[in-house]
Amino acid sequence: MRRIYDAQNELSAATHLTSKLLKEYEKQRFPLGGDDEVMTSTLQQFSKVIDELSSCHAVLSTQLADAMMFPISQFKERDLKEILTLKEIFQISSNDHDVAINRYSRLSKKRENEKTKFEATEDVYTARKKQHQTMMHYFCALNTIQYKKKIAILEPLLGYMQAQISFFKMGSENLNGQLEEFMSNISTSVQNVRREMDNDVETMQQTIQDMEVASEPLYLPDPDPKKLPVNRNLTRKAGYLNIRNKTGLVSSTWERQYFFTQGGNLMSQARGDVAGGLVMDIDNCSVMAVDSEDRRYCFQITSFDGKKSVILQAESRKDSEEWIATINNISKRIYLTENPEETAARVNQSAIEAVTPSPSFQQRHESMRPVQPQSRPRSTRTNSTGSVGSDSSALTALSLDAIVAPDTPIQFDIISPVSEDQSGQPRTPGQSGRRTNPFGESGEKSESEDSILHQLFIVRFLGSMEVKADDCPEVVYETMRQILAARAIHNIFRMTESHLLVTCDCLKLIDPQTQVTRLRFPLPNVVLYATHQENKRLFGFVLRTAGGRTEGRPVSVCYIFESNNEGEKICDSVGLAKQIALHAELDRRASEKQKEIEKVKEKQEKEINKQKQIEKDLEEQSRLIAASSRPNQPGAEGHVVVLNANQSEEANQSEVGKKKGESEA
């Protein structure tokens, strides 16, 4: 069309080229344009008419400038330039948002300044709102330009045709009523497209306003949890997190990446990457909130074997708790069920119901186990539960208050022996601070060196609390319920990992890094042990201690642990250790009894030998008396009297000794 305007002499060639380009319009593929058959057929009809008018060779420059060049120049210089400008503004707002987020993430936790925090929060709010608004206006302009593109093509063609009609007074010979009707239809179509564009723009503007109102709380980096509650039923999550990368022994850097879960894997994707990469396998992993020196809302993920761990930072407390809950649900393999979200909701609902006071074990478990005759006592150890000297038939008469004392404090962490010594408190009998050599090359002889059973398990301490009863597995179940409920209420996710060593003498909790014995539980004091009925990763045992007594009774403390699907194995190992210890004790008692019997026999033999010696002495004295009592020896009678007196005394003494020996025997 520029050629038509510039050179009247080339008008015919330019008109022919225009017709050719209109025929090729249907071959064009625009990014947001669909297949418009009406537009294609209309342009095909235009191309035919322009071919008929290609013989016309004169056009008024003024009419062409006003009716043909002006609309398309406006589309090029105003509309396209507006799109490019909005694109640049959107890129600038995105960069400003990244800068504000990085500044907010670098806020110090120890040296927290309210003014700096307020400025950083305000910058994030302004940048995020600016980015959102610019993005919506940019997308709106992209949709609008599709209509303007049609108008910018149709209006110049219509102006060109009108200029030709007005210029050639003899155009009526080449134009008929059908062509005029076609042009009228095209003009009506342009008006319809314009009205449709105006309606669409108005609808998009209203949508933008509604989205701005709904998105107002999302602009804050740390929203109010009352307005946006934490969703703990997720089994999939994605979003931006900061990951800590170690650059030296004590130095580290933080990098912002996009993280998402895929099945049982945690994936990450840096900016500019085509696809995500595997961070770690989170099946059977452990996750807990950690305290970082320079960052807030941090949590640590540790693999099931403990060989790999990563520390991540979320933008808000809500985001951090949702990530921890999601990874916990994935670690339990809830995502493999048919309806993962419903399964996770049931698990969380069980934790919430565990907070409410329960009536009694008889009412709570009546519908969960079959009815048994009252005359048949229940076994004290089934599968992976065990007790010593317990009578489970008394369980039906126990209530919640009879098993766990109300307002009993719960200890969620293991108190090291060093901290106890420094605080001046006496060390409990179940604790020891001696370092255990993992290679067995210790200068001192270990207490359990002669033990024939040594089994090591990886466990994580959940908590402990004092209990009133220790004669039924439901004590362990109730303690598990209360500790898990307290952790869920107070958002306590941190757990201390240790190595549990099971021997025939005791149970030891060993620090996996320093090999220091954190706690020592004498095996005779472990009176009850059991695993959870559904979650076999949970197990616990009751320790009866004599260190402190209340109301003249020993104190019983229940310890709860989490393992890597080894709860039943640990309970079986403890049961085996107690059986070995029981047999060893029976053998020891039998050996002591045999020694006592041998001592009695040896004493009897000594008495018999002594009696025989006395009898032998008596016989010898009798022979001497007989020899001395012969008549041919003078003075024998007086001598005989003396000997008879001595003999009588010795005989009496021997008789008394004999009777005494018989009584002792």
XYZ file of C-alpha atoms in Angstrom:
665
model
C 0.000 0.000 0.000
C 3.009 2.259 0.501
C 3.866 1.654 -3.111
C 0.320 2.644 -4.160
C 0.634 5.856 -2.263
C 4.139 6.741 -3.466
C 3.819 6.055 -7.164
C 0.691 6.379 -9.183
C 2.486 4.887 -12.131
C 3.019 1.654 -10.225
C -0.556 1.516 -9.011
C -1.528 -1.405 -11.140
C 1.470 -3.511 -10.058
C 0.949 -2.633 -6.388
C -2.736 -3.543 -6.610
C -1.864 -6.883 -8.145
C 0.672 -7.541 -5.366
C -1.937 -6.645 -2.755
C -4.322 -9.171 -4.229
C -1.585 -11.783 -4.166
C -0.777 -11.139 -0.494
C -4.452 -11.388 0.431
C -4.638 -14.809 -1.168
C -1.666 -15.959 0.918
C -3.139 -14.733 4.219
C -4.646 -18.126 4.990
C -1.140 -19.609 5.052
C -0.045 -17.354 7.909
C 0.099 -18.821 11.438
C -0.212 -16.234 14.200
C 0.670 -17.203 17.841
C -2.732 -16.417 19.369
C -4.843 -16.495 16.207
C -7.096 -19.456 15.470
C -8.581 -20.694 12.211
C -11.043 -17.999 11.079
C -12.825 -19.239 7.954
C -14.957 -16.097 7.683
C -11.856 -13.901 7.666
C -10.153 -16.102 5.081
C -13.166 -16.177 2.717
C -13.629 -12.417 3.047
C -10.022 -11.773 2.074
C -10.345 -14.134 -0.841
C -13.288 -12.119 -2.128
C -11.297 -8.915 -1.687
C -8.459 -10.328 -3.716
C -10.820 -11.016 -6.626
C -12.236 -7.488 -6.609
C -8.760 -5.963 -6.439
C -7.738 -8.011 -9.427
C -10.644 -6.499 -11.371
C -9.626 -2.990 -10.279
C -5.953 -3.502 -11.114
C -6.552 -1.655 -14.433
C -7.256 1.573 -12.556
C -4.167 3.768 -12.572
C -4.956 6.939 -10.697
C -5.688 7.558 -7.060
C -5.852 10.808 -5.219
C -2.951 11.042 -2.802
C -4.952 12.868 -0.172
C -7.738 10.292 -0.096
C -5.226 7.452 0.088
C -3.334 9.155 2.931
C -6.496 9.733 4.980
C -8.424 6.555 4.245
C -5.722 3.966 3.724
C -2.382 4.921 5.289
C -3.590 6.429 8.538
C -5.214 3.297 10.167
C -2.369 0.964 9.406
C 0.226 3.544 10.506
C -1.626 3.926 13.803
C -1.597 0.133 14.310
C 2.114 -0.051 13.663
C 3.264 3.009 15.564
C 0.802 3.006 18.452
C -0.551 -0.498 19.067
C 2.566 -2.522 18.372
C 4.719 -0.043 20.243
C 2.352 -0.294 23.216
C 2.803 -4.073 23.285
C 6.589 -3.760 23.265
C 6.476 -1.130 25.995
C 4.278 -3.314 28.208
C 6.631 -6.217 27.673
C 9.590 -4.131 28.879
C 7.618 -2.889 31.894
C 6.656 -6.472 32.789
C 10.302 -7.550 32.628
C 11.347 -4.627 34.849
C 8.629 -5.411 37.423
C 9.708 -9.073 37.477
C 13.300 -8.050 38.183
C 12.157 -5.644 40.922
C 10.139 -8.467 42.487
C 13.195 -10.761 42.541
C 15.291 -8.047 44.178
C 12.621 -7.432 46.844
C 12.273 -11.168 47.580
C 16.050 -11.586 47.929
C 16.220 -8.619 50.313
C 13.375 -10.039 52.397
C 15.008 -13.503 52.499
C 18.251 -12.025 53.812
C 16.601 -10.571 56.901
C 18.607 -11.582 59.943
C 16.859 -13.654 62.550
C 19.111 -12.698 65.477
C 19.451 -9.002 64.718
C 15.868 -8.369 63.757
C 15.087 -4.717 63.085
C 11.441 -3.792 62.913
C 12.096 -0.859 60.598
C 14.167 -2.944 58.191
C 11.629 -5.750 58.332
C 8.770 -3.295 57.643
C 10.633 -1.770 54.695
C 11.444 -5.197 53.253
C 7.846 -6.361 53.651
C 6.547 -3.168 52.052
C 8.969 -3.598 49.122
C 7.805 -7.192 48.568
C 4.158 -6.091 48.745
C 4.670 -3.215 46.265
C 6.833 -5.244 43.864
C 4.493 -8.239 43.875
C 1.439 -6.053 43.330
C 3.168 -4.129 40.549
C 4.243 -7.333 38.831
C 0.747 -8.812 39.054
C -0.939 -5.696 37.681
C 1.587 -5.278 34.863
C 1.238 -8.935 33.931
C -2.556 -8.733 33.691
C -2.459 -5.541 31.585
C 0.177 -7.075 29.328
C -1.927 -10.192 28.737
C -4.991 -8.033 28.162
C -3.106 -6.042 25.509
C -2.001 -9.265 23.822
C -5.622 -10.373 23.533
C -6.763 -6.919 22.375
C -4.203 -6.677 19.604
C -5.791 -9.662 17.885
C -8.902 -7.580 17.270
C -6.877 -4.499 16.348
C -4.958 -6.623 13.877
C -8.186 -7.487 12.064
C -9.312 -3.881 12.147
C -5.942 -2.644 10.934
C -6.235 -4.973 7.943
C -9.890 -4.404 7.107
C -10.106 -0.608 7.544
C -7.297 0.279 5.070
C -8.831 -2.025 2.497
C -12.220 -0.398 2.977
C -10.686 3.090 2.703
C -8.853 2.079 -0.436
C -12.057 0.896 -2.042
C -13.953 4.049 -1.091
C -11.154 6.203 -2.501
C -11.273 4.353 -5.771
C -15.061 4.795 -6.010
C -14.960 8.491 -5.247
C -12.058 9.140 -7.585
C -13.354 7.377 -10.640
C -16.637 8.840 -11.627
C -16.955 6.168 -14.169
C -16.488 3.441 -11.583
C -20.168 2.655 -11.725
C -19.528 0.847 -14.982
C -17.274 -1.657 -13.201
C -19.165 -1.783 -9.907
C -22.557 -3.360 -9.424
C -25.013 -3.679 -6.586
C -23.590 -7.019 -5.449
C -20.176 -5.462 -4.799
C -21.734 -2.577 -2.913
C -23.650 -5.041 -0.769
C -20.417 -6.914 -0.076
C -18.707 -3.738 1.029
C -21.630 -2.855 3.252
C -21.420 -6.271 4.905
C -17.710 -5.810 5.487
C -18.308 -2.426 7.118
C -20.923 -3.976 9.379
C -18.497 -6.786 10.269
C -15.838 -4.284 11.261
C -18.278 -2.563 13.591
C -19.253 -5.904 15.113
C -15.606 -6.790 15.698
C -15.083 -3.456 17.367
C -18.074 -3.951 19.675
C -16.918 -7.466 20.485
C -13.489 -6.095 21.311
C -14.972 -3.449 23.601
C -17.074 -6.051 25.442
C -14.103 -8.358 25.833
C -11.930 -5.513 27.124
C -14.625 -4.528 29.633
C -14.924 -8.146 30.825
C -11.163 -8.468 31.217
C -10.980 -5.212 33.153
C -13.663 -6.468 35.572
C -11.797 -9.762 35.926
C -8.609 -7.867 36.685
C -10.339 -5.888 39.436
C -11.835 -9.042 40.986
C -8.468 -10.790 40.913
C -6.761 -7.797 42.508
C -9.242 -7.849 45.401
C -8.956 -11.621 45.851
C -5.170 -11.560 45.605
C -4.640 -8.800 48.161
C -3.636 -11.186 51.027
C -1.261 -13.068 48.720
C 0.958 -10.044 48.196
C 2.259 -10.267 51.770
C 5.258 -12.602 52.130
C 4.055 -13.873 55.532
C 0.214 -13.852 55.478
C -1.969 -14.154 58.539
C -2.568 -17.878 59.296
C -6.117 -17.063 60.436
C -6.999 -15.795 56.951
C -5.012 -18.470 55.112
C -4.985 -21.638 57.274
C -2.341 -24.330 56.860
C -3.377 -27.305 54.719
C -1.877 -30.453 56.265
C -3.568 -32.910 53.879
C -1.343 -32.260 50.862
C 0.586 -35.039 49.137
C 1.946 -32.792 46.367
C 3.422 -29.310 46.636
C 5.457 -26.917 44.516
C 6.933 -23.472 45.045
C 10.067 -21.414 45.471
C 12.460 -22.260 48.336
C 15.964 -21.237 49.329
C 18.442 -24.117 49.603
C 21.643 -23.877 51.631
C 24.866 -24.858 49.833
C 28.062 -25.311 51.810
C 31.038 -23.464 50.327
C 33.521 -24.349 53.077
C 33.860 -25.790 56.536
C 31.819 -23.036 58.183
C 30.617 -20.871 55.271
C 27.502 -21.438 53.184
C 25.369 -19.699 50.564
C 21.631 -19.697 49.855
C 20.184 -20.201 46.361
C 16.570 -19.629 45.354
C 15.126 -22.470 43.263
C 11.765 -23.880 42.250
C 11.003 -27.102 44.163
C 8.241 -29.619 43.506
C 7.366 -33.147 44.588
C 6.970 -35.951 42.063
C 5.764 -39.194 43.634
C 8.266 -40.051 46.367
C 10.978 -37.705 45.033
C 11.819 -34.080 45.753
C 12.781 -32.216 42.561
C 14.249 -28.755 41.949
C 14.597 -26.538 38.898
C 16.802 -23.464 38.714
C 15.876 -20.451 36.646
C 16.701 -21.039 32.998
C 16.758 -24.859 33.255
C 14.649 -26.861 30.820
C 13.608 -29.541 33.336
C 13.929 -30.333 37.034
C 16.552 -32.514 38.699
C 16.335 -34.986 41.584
C 17.249 -33.581 45.009
C 16.625 -36.677 47.156
C 14.298 -39.607 47.751
C 11.826 -38.653 50.489
C 10.268 -42.101 51.049
C 10.691 -43.048 54.732
C 12.615 -39.793 55.294
C 12.426 -37.561 58.341
C 11.671 -33.833 58.259
C 11.753 -31.318 61.077
C 11.943 -27.577 61.618
C 15.451 -26.344 62.466
C 16.905 -23.117 63.794
C 19.276 -21.393 61.388
C 21.729 -18.738 62.431
C 20.804 -16.243 59.717
C 17.476 -17.409 58.253
C 13.899 -17.951 59.397
C 11.350 -20.628 58.557
C 13.973 -23.306 57.862
C 13.433 -27.059 57.869
C 15.721 -30.047 57.339
C 15.031 -33.211 55.340
C 17.086 -36.329 56.157
C 17.049 -39.482 54.020
C 15.927 -42.820 55.475
C 19.528 -44.037 55.872
C 20.720 -40.738 57.380
C 23.468 -40.289 54.752
C 22.019 -37.205 53.055
C 20.256 -34.132 54.369
C 19.286 -30.720 52.962
C 18.216 -27.500 54.681
C 15.543 -25.398 52.957
C 13.968 -22.033 53.743
C 10.358 -21.086 53.001
C 8.955 -17.581 52.574
C 6.499 -17.817 55.473
C 5.603 -19.921 58.476
C 2.498 -21.189 56.660
C 4.551 -22.299 53.664
C 7.111 -23.976 55.927
C 4.470 -25.926 57.874
C 2.749 -27.005 54.644
C 6.047 -28.271 53.212
C 6.784 -30.208 56.425
C 3.273 -31.719 56.489
C 3.442 -32.642 52.788
C 6.838 -34.334 53.112
C 5.610 -36.175 56.231
C 2.611 -37.472 54.262
C 4.861 -38.550 51.373
C 7.310 -40.178 53.808
C 4.440 -42.348 55.080
C 3.685 -43.315 51.432
C 0.184 -41.941 51.613
C 0.525 -40.844 47.977
C 0.391 -44.532 46.925
C -3.196 -44.946 48.166
C -6.225 -44.584 45.920
C -7.282 -41.250 47.397
C -4.188 -39.686 49.025
C -5.826 -36.486 50.267
C -8.640 -38.364 52.046
C -6.124 -40.729 53.634
C -3.999 -37.792 54.836
C -7.136 -36.078 56.151
C -8.051 -39.192 58.151
C -4.565 -39.372 59.646
C -4.674 -35.701 60.636
C -8.225 -36.064 61.933
C -7.056 -38.911 64.149
C -4.397 -36.613 65.586
C -7.006 -33.911 66.210
C -9.396 -36.371 67.852
C -6.539 -37.580 70.015
C -6.434 -34.137 71.618
C -9.967 -34.410 72.996
C -10.348 -36.213 76.350
C -11.278 -39.859 75.900
C -13.551 -41.682 78.394
C -11.963 -45.032 79.133
C -10.118 -47.801 77.387
C -13.091 -50.099 77.724
C -15.311 -47.692 75.795
C -12.625 -46.653 73.312
C -11.494 -50.164 72.321
C -14.761 -52.054 72.780
C -15.603 -51.858 69.075
C -12.025 -52.505 67.910
C -11.451 -56.000 69.358
C -13.571 -59.171 69.497
C -15.396 -60.116 72.675
C -13.486 -62.625 74.798
C -14.800 -64.779 77.638
C -14.130 -63.327 81.059
C -12.794 -66.626 82.396
C -10.024 -66.706 79.791
C -7.183 -64.326 80.666
C -5.567 -62.409 77.845
C -1.917 -63.041 77.009
C 0.521 -60.479 78.299
C 2.496 -60.525 75.056
C 1.030 -60.811 71.570
C 3.132 -60.367 68.453
C 5.423 -57.468 69.373
C 4.182 -56.526 72.832
C 5.569 -57.758 76.123
C 5.370 -57.290 79.866
C 6.868 -58.820 82.965
C 4.547 -59.954 85.724
C 1.506 -58.290 84.129
C -2.138 -59.172 84.412
C -4.077 -57.850 81.404
C -7.415 -58.962 82.738
C -7.476 -55.843 84.921
C -7.467 -53.629 81.808
C -11.212 -53.422 81.549
C -11.360 -51.740 84.954
C -8.755 -49.115 84.077
C -9.725 -45.665 82.938
C -7.615 -42.944 81.414
C -6.875 -41.353 84.783
C -5.804 -44.733 86.188
C -3.150 -45.179 83.491
C -1.779 -41.689 82.847
C -1.869 -39.012 85.505
C -3.674 -35.832 84.433
C -1.470 -32.825 83.618
C 1.578 -35.089 83.356
C 4.489 -33.183 81.736
C 5.928 -34.594 78.506
C 9.641 -34.535 77.752
C 10.274 -34.183 73.993
C 14.078 -34.259 74.033
C 16.812 -36.323 75.651
C 18.657 -34.488 78.442
C 22.354 -35.227 78.110
C 24.292 -36.359 81.204
C 26.673 -33.382 80.874
C 23.896 -30.836 81.153
C 22.509 -32.645 84.179
C 25.871 -32.634 85.950
C 26.324 -28.933 85.279
C 22.915 -28.083 86.611
C 23.680 -29.860 89.866
C 21.017 -32.503 89.469
C 21.854 -36.100 90.366
C 22.294 -38.493 87.510
C 19.459 -41.002 87.120
C 20.210 -44.710 87.154
C 19.244 -44.996 83.475
C 21.803 -42.462 82.240
C 25.476 -42.785 81.537
C 28.019 -40.504 79.954
C 30.793 -42.959 79.063
C 31.965 -42.983 75.468
C 31.401 -46.244 73.630
C 34.159 -47.343 71.243
C 32.520 -48.566 68.019
C 35.555 -50.793 67.233
C 35.497 -52.531 70.630
C 39.061 -51.432 71.504
C 38.329 -50.018 74.912
C 40.807 -50.126 77.763
C 38.018 -50.904 80.240
C 35.865 -53.966 80.099
C 32.351 -53.109 78.948
C 29.414 -54.015 81.127
C 27.783 -55.912 78.246
C 30.998 -57.398 76.826
C 30.031 -60.929 77.915
C 26.508 -60.563 76.503
C 25.686 -62.999 73.711
C 23.149 -60.583 72.145
C 24.169 -57.319 70.475
C 21.620 -55.738 68.115
C 21.749 -52.114 66.920
C 18.769 -50.127 65.589
C 18.335 -46.548 64.345
C 15.597 -44.792 66.356
C 14.276 -41.255 66.856
C 13.092 -40.125 70.288
C 9.515 -38.783 70.303
C 8.965 -38.201 74.018
C 8.482 -39.700 77.460
C 6.068 -39.223 80.328
C 5.273 -40.748 83.698
C 2.501 -43.360 83.817
C 0.545 -44.844 86.700
C 0.192 -48.408 85.397
C 2.713 -50.720 83.739
C 0.826 -53.993 83.363
C -0.931 -53.697 79.957
C 0.087 -52.703 76.398
C -2.657 -50.038 76.305
C -0.430 -47.920 78.543
C 2.054 -47.653 75.665
C -0.738 -46.998 73.140
C -2.200 -44.189 75.250
C 1.232 -42.637 75.780
C 1.846 -42.731 72.012
C -1.488 -41.027 71.416
C -0.856 -38.238 73.911
C 2.719 -37.563 72.752
C 1.779 -37.480 69.049
C -1.205 -35.254 69.829
C 0.976 -32.859 71.847
C 3.503 -32.692 69.000
C 0.731 -31.925 66.514
C -0.770 -29.213 68.757
C 2.514 -27.439 69.467
C 3.999 -27.982 65.959
C 7.004 -29.897 67.304
C 8.657 -31.745 64.406
C 12.217 -32.023 65.672
C 13.364 -35.502 66.773
C 16.684 -36.691 68.228
C 18.176 -39.599 66.286
C 20.127 -42.233 68.214
C 21.358 -45.799 68.004
C 19.492 -48.259 70.247
C 21.750 -51.101 71.405
C 19.898 -54.161 72.761
C 21.930 -56.525 74.982
C 21.118 -59.143 77.593
C 21.906 -56.646 80.370
C 20.432 -53.319 79.287
C 19.169 -51.023 76.517
C 21.470 -48.168 75.507
C 20.824 -44.986 73.530
C 24.096 -44.047 71.817
C 24.899 -40.791 70.016
C 25.628 -41.795 66.384
C 28.320 -39.128 65.987
C 30.192 -39.061 69.300
C 29.401 -42.654 70.387
C 28.493 -41.337 73.851
C 25.864 -43.298 75.756
C 22.995 -40.869 76.244
C 20.726 -43.133 78.294
C 21.055 -46.607 79.804
C 18.018 -48.687 80.718
C 18.658 -51.824 82.844
C 16.832 -54.723 81.241
C 15.203 -55.976 84.488
C 13.594 -52.542 84.906
C 11.957 -52.727 81.429
C 8.626 -54.205 82.462
C 6.548 -53.557 79.313
C 7.198 -53.010 75.596
C 4.883 -52.780 72.573
C 4.547 -51.508 69.001
C 1.724 -49.406 67.590
C -1.209 -51.449 66.348
C -1.286 -49.768 62.898
C 1.951 -47.820 62.484
C 4.688 -50.392 63.003
C 7.331 -47.662 62.964
C 6.277 -46.581 66.466
C 7.244 -48.544 69.562
C 7.704 -47.857 73.258
C 8.567 -49.409 76.581
C 7.873 -48.727 80.260
C 10.808 -48.386 82.656
C 10.229 -48.945 86.363
C 12.783 -46.906 88.315
C 13.537 -47.040 92.022
C 15.413 -43.720 92.137
C 12.385 -41.645 93.060
C 9.244 -42.931 94.774
C 5.949 -41.235 95.209
C 3.472 -42.451 97.816
C 5.708 -45.450 98.543
C 5.577 -46.825 94.959
C 8.230 -47.000 92.221
C 8.026 -44.457 89.402
C 7.131 -45.827 85.920
C 8.133 -43.823 82.849
C 7.036 -44.662 79.295
C 9.489 -43.873 76.453
C 8.218 -43.594 72.865
C 10.440 -43.925 69.761
C 10.111 -43.990 65.972
C 12.128 -46.435 63.857
C 12.575 -47.250 60.183
C 9.816 -49.895 59.997
C 11.614 -51.937 62.675
C 9.270 -51.595 65.650
C 8.356 -55.280 65.733
C 11.994 -56.318 65.287
C 13.052 -54.132 68.221
C 10.328 -55.554 70.466
C 11.237 -59.092 69.410
C 14.885 -58.347 70.160
C 13.989 -56.990 73.618
C 11.866 -60.071 74.267
C 14.729 -62.341 73.202
C 17.115 -60.453 75.488
C 14.748 -60.836 78.446
C 14.376 -64.573 77.720
C 18.143 -64.992 77.563
C 18.521 -63.013 80.795
C 15.779 -65.133 82.429
C 17.472 -68.395 81.446
C 20.822 -67.055 82.619
C 19.273 -66.101 85.984
C 17.688 -69.550 86.330
C 21.018 -71.193 85.523
C 22.747 -68.991 88.072
C 20.243 -69.876 90.769
C 20.511 -73.596 89.949
C 24.300 -73.361 90.129
C 24.139 -71.624 93.516
C 21.725 -74.248 94.837
C 24.020 -77.039 93.616
C 26.971 -75.407 95.361
C 24.997 -75.208 98.614
C 24.106 -78.921 98.337
C 27.748 -79.793 97.763
C 28.785 -77.745 100.789
C 26.243 -79.619 102.964
C 27.492 -82.979 101.684
C 31.095 -81.971 102.334
C 30.205 -80.920 105.878
C 28.419 -84.230 106.484
C 31.438 -86.158 105.263
C 33.658 -84.200 107.622
C 31.376 -85.029 110.547
C 31.352 -88.735 109.602
C 35.131 -88.793 109.340
C 35.396 -87.081 112.712
C 33.038 -89.652 114.254
C 35.070 -92.484 112.809
C 38.228 -90.985 114.251
C 36.608 -90.743 117.701
C 35.513 -94.378 117.535
C 39.004 -95.393 116.517
C 40.475 -93.467 119.457
C 38.000 -95.161 121.808
C 39.000 -98.599 120.581
C 42.658 -97.757 121.082
C 42.031 -96.525 124.618
C 40.021 -99.676 125.361
C 42.954 -101.840 124.377
C 45.243 -99.795 126.578
C 42.862 -100.140 129.538
C 42.577 -103.880 129.001
C 46.347 -104.223 128.893
C 46.831 -102.173 132.054
C 44.230 -104.096 134.105
C 46.202 -107.404 134.254
C 46.571 -108.868 137.886
C 50.338 -109.441 137.798
C 51.064 -105.730 137.591
C 51.254 -103.871 140.975
C 49.264 -100.725 141.455
C 47.092 -101.628 138.550
C 43.828 -101.123 140.403
C 44.414 -97.462 141.166
C 45.608 -96.904 137.710
C 42.559 -98.617 136.303
C 40.289 -96.357 138.282
C 41.892 -93.280 136.821
C 41.744 -94.635 133.321
C 38.125 -95.652 133.726
C 37.262 -92.137 134.862
C 39.048 -90.610 131.877
C 37.521 -93.161 129.544
C 34.060 -92.442 130.894
C 34.490 -88.717 130.361
C 35.753 -89.211 126.813
C 32.946 -91.646 126.105
C 30.399 -89.140 127.300
C 31.971 -86.422 125.134
C 32.021 -88.719 122.097
C 28.378 -89.616 122.684
C 27.384 -85.952 122.877
C 29.393 -85.148 119.706
C 27.783 -88.051 117.898
C 24.279 -86.866 118.787
C 25.188 -83.303 117.762
C 26.525 -84.524 114.404
C 23.363 -86.508 113.796
C 21.194 -83.488 114.550
C 23.242 -81.251 112.210
C 23.079 -83.882 109.474
